[in-house]
């Protein structure tokens, strides 16, 4: 609710809460923009990629996922033992697996790779989608992922589809790795971006695709500030 007091009247605007679904390719800056938009709107932010990563971490820790294979039967049998929740630490969202804060552990290459593999399994997707839908019941949520506008919330009031050219995304990832002190090979980073795009868009279960009613935001040539300005204007337009 926003209230504005002028000299002789008090204007009260009730802002209806909506669901914002943000999908797009990897390394598009989805989570950065989703977090910033959630903060702007006073909404809850949910990083669904973190949920797939938490399932992968569980599988890796229990020997269900190895370099070579996934024991799908064991994973399905264990699903009820996988409890994912979120908590806030200094304003930042951390994912918890069975009550343990695993925010750092899920951000490794090994877990990212495991997440990419478990995300192709139908029963894993159904397990997580059901939880994501519950989180959006009260609306007032910004959720990012690959299937939010198409599968999780096909009725979301605002859908954004973020994209940028593979070269730009590879350059961003290259810069991040270099900033961490690594010495990446640009061609390998670009090949990895293209491989992930292919996997995300070609899997049988809920492949990444733009919802018909999504607004496409190509941020190849936008600074973070320009993008934020653009997206908050779209959001405000929806809430007028
Ligand atoms: O966004 P991320 O890199 O943290 O996602 C990890 C993996 O999970 C990635 O391979 C894509 C997949 N994913 C998905 O299939 N559906 C989602 N809603 C979110 C992520």
CSV table of C-alpha atoms in Angstrom, one decimal, residues 55-183:
chain,number,residue,atom,x,y,z
A,55,UNK,CA,18.8,-31.8,-5.1
A,56,UNK,CA,22.1,-32.4,-7.0
A,57,UNK,CA,24.1,-31.8,-3.9
A,58,UNK,CA,22.0,-34.4,-2.0
A,59,UNK,CA,22.6,-36.9,-4.8
A,60,UNK,CA,26.3,-36.3,-4.9
A,61,UNK,CA,26.7,-36.6,-1.2
A,62,UNK,CA,24.7,-39.9,-1.1
A,63,UNK,CA,26.5,-41.5,-4.0
A,64,UNK,CA,23.3,-41.4,-6.1
A,65,UNK,CA,24.9,-39.1,-8.6
A,66,UNK,CA,28.4,-39.8,-9.9
A,67,UNK,CA,30.4,-38.4,-12.7
A,68,UNK,CA,29.0,-41.1,-15.0
A,69,UNK,CA,25.5,-41.8,-13.9
A,70,UNK,CA,22.4,-41.0,-11.8
A,71,UNK,CA,20.7,-43.8,-9.9
A,72,UNK,CA,17.2,-42.6,-10.7
A,73,UNK,CA,15.4,-45.2,-8.7
A,74,UNK,CA,17.4,-44.3,-5.6
A,75,UNK,CA,16.8,-40.6,-6.2
A,76,UNK,CA,13.1,-41.2,-6.5
A,77,UNK,CA,13.0,-43.3,-3.3
A,78,UNK,CA,14.9,-40.6,-1.4
A,79,UNK,CA,12.9,-37.6,-2.6
A,80,UNK,CA,10.9,-37.4,0.6
A,81,UNK,CA,14.2,-37.0,2.5
A,82,UNK,CA,15.1,-33.9,0.6
A,83,UNK,CA,13.8,-30.8,2.3
A,84,UNK,CA,14.7,-27.5,0.6
A,85,UNK,CA,14.1,-24.2,2.3
A,86,UNK,CA,15.5,-20.6,2.1
A,87,UNK,CA,16.8,-18.4,4.8
A,88,UNK,CA,18.1,-14.8,4.9
A,89,UNK,CA,21.6,-13.9,5.9
A,90,UNK,CA,22.4,-10.2,5.9
A,91,UNK,CA,19.6,-9.7,3.4
A,92,UNK,CA,20.9,-12.3,1.0
A,93,UNK,CA,18.9,-15.5,0.3
A,94,UNK,CA,20.6,-18.8,1.1
A,95,UNK,CA,19.3,-22.2,0.2
A,96,UNK,CA,19.1,-24.9,2.9
A,97,UNK,CA,19.2,-28.6,2.4
A,98,UNK,CA,17.5,-30.5,5.3
A,99,UNK,CA,18.1,-27.4,7.5
A,100,UNK,CA,21.8,-27.0,6.6
A,101,UNK,CA,22.8,-23.8,4.8
A,102,UNK,CA,24.4,-25.0,1.6
A,103,UNK,CA,24.6,-21.7,-0.3
A,104,UNK,CA,28.3,-22.0,-0.8
A,105,UNK,CA,28.4,-25.7,-1.5
A,106,UNK,CA,25.8,-25.5,-4.3
A,107,UNK,CA,27.8,-22.9,-6.3
A,108,UNK,CA,30.6,-25.3,-7.5
A,109,UNK,CA,31.0,-26.5,-11.1
A,110,UNK,CA,30.4,-30.1,-10.0
A,111,UNK,CA,27.1,-29.3,-8.4
A,112,UNK,CA,26.1,-27.0,-11.4
A,113,UNK,CA,26.8,-29.9,-13.7
A,114,UNK,CA,24.8,-32.3,-11.4
A,115,UNK,CA,21.9,-29.8,-11.4
A,116,UNK,CA,21.9,-29.6,-15.1
A,117,UNK,CA,21.6,-33.4,-15.3
A,118,UNK,CA,18.9,-33.8,-12.6
A,119,UNK,CA,16.9,-31.0,-14.1
A,120,UNK,CA,16.2,-33.3,-17.1
A,121,UNK,CA,14.4,-35.9,-14.9
A,122,UNK,CA,10.6,-35.6,-14.9
A,123,UNK,CA,10.0,-36.6,-11.3
A,124,UNK,CA,12.6,-34.2,-10.0
A,125,UNK,CA,11.0,-31.3,-11.9
A,126,UNK,CA,7.5,-32.3,-10.7
A,127,UNK,CA,8.8,-32.4,-7.1
A,128,UNK,CA,10.3,-29.0,-7.3
A,129,UNK,CA,7.6,-27.3,-9.4
A,130,UNK,CA,5.0,-28.3,-6.8
A,131,UNK,CA,7.0,-26.5,-4.1
A,132,UNK,CA,7.6,-23.5,-6.3
A,133,UNK,CA,3.9,-23.2,-7.0
A,134,UNK,CA,3.1,-23.2,-3.2
A,135,UNK,CA,5.7,-20.4,-2.7
A,136,UNK,CA,3.7,-18.3,-5.2
A,137,UNK,CA,0.3,-18.9,-3.6
A,138,UNK,CA,0.3,-15.5,-1.9
A,139,UNK,CA,1.8,-13.7,-5.0
A,140,UNK,CA,4.2,-10.9,-4.3
A,141,UNK,CA,7.0,-13.1,-5.7
A,142,UNK,CA,9.8,-12.8,-8.3
A,143,UNK,CA,10.9,-16.2,-9.4
A,144,UNK,CA,13.7,-17.0,-11.9
A,145,UNK,CA,14.5,-20.2,-13.7
A,146,UNK,CA,13.9,-21.8,-17.1
A,147,UNK,CA,10.3,-22.8,-16.9
A,148,UNK,CA,8.7,-20.3,-14.6
A,149,UNK,CA,6.5,-18.5,-17.2
A,150,UNK,CA,5.7,-21.7,-19.1
A,151,UNK,CA,5.2,-24.4,-16.5
A,152,UNK,CA,5.4,-23.1,-12.9
A,153,UNK,CA,3.2,-20.0,-13.3
A,154,UNK,CA,1.7,-20.0,-16.8
A,155,UNK,CA,-0.8,-17.4,-15.4
A,156,UNK,CA,1.9,-15.1,-14.0
A,157,UNK,CA,0.9,-11.4,-14.5
A,158,UNK,CA,4.4,-10.4,-15.7
A,159,UNK,CA,6.8,-12.6,-17.6
A,160,UNK,CA,10.2,-11.6,-18.7
A,161,UNK,CA,12.5,-13.6,-20.9
A,162,UNK,CA,16.1,-12.5,-20.6
A,163,UNK,CA,18.6,-13.0,-23.4
A,164,UNK,CA,22.0,-11.8,-24.6
A,165,UNK,CA,24.2,-13.1,-27.4
A,166,UNK,CA,26.4,-16.1,-26.5
A,167,UNK,CA,29.5,-14.1,-27.1
A,168,UNK,CA,28.5,-11.4,-24.6
A,169,UNK,CA,27.4,-14.0,-22.0
A,170,UNK,CA,30.7,-15.9,-22.5
A,171,UNK,CA,32.6,-12.6,-22.0
A,172,UNK,CA,30.7,-11.9,-18.8
A,173,UNK,CA,31.5,-15.4,-17.5
A,174,UNK,CA,35.1,-15.1,-18.6
A,175,UNK,CA,35.4,-11.8,-16.7
A,176,UNK,CA,33.9,-13.4,-13.5
A,177,UNK,CA,36.3,-16.3,-13.7
A,178,UNK,CA,39.3,-14.0,-14.3
A,179,UNK,CA,38.2,-11.8,-11.4
A,180,UNK,CA,38.4,-14.9,-9.2
A,181,UNK,CA,42.0,-15.3,-10.2
A,182,UNK,CA,41.4,-18.1,-12.7
A,183,UNK,CA,42.9,-18.1,-16.2
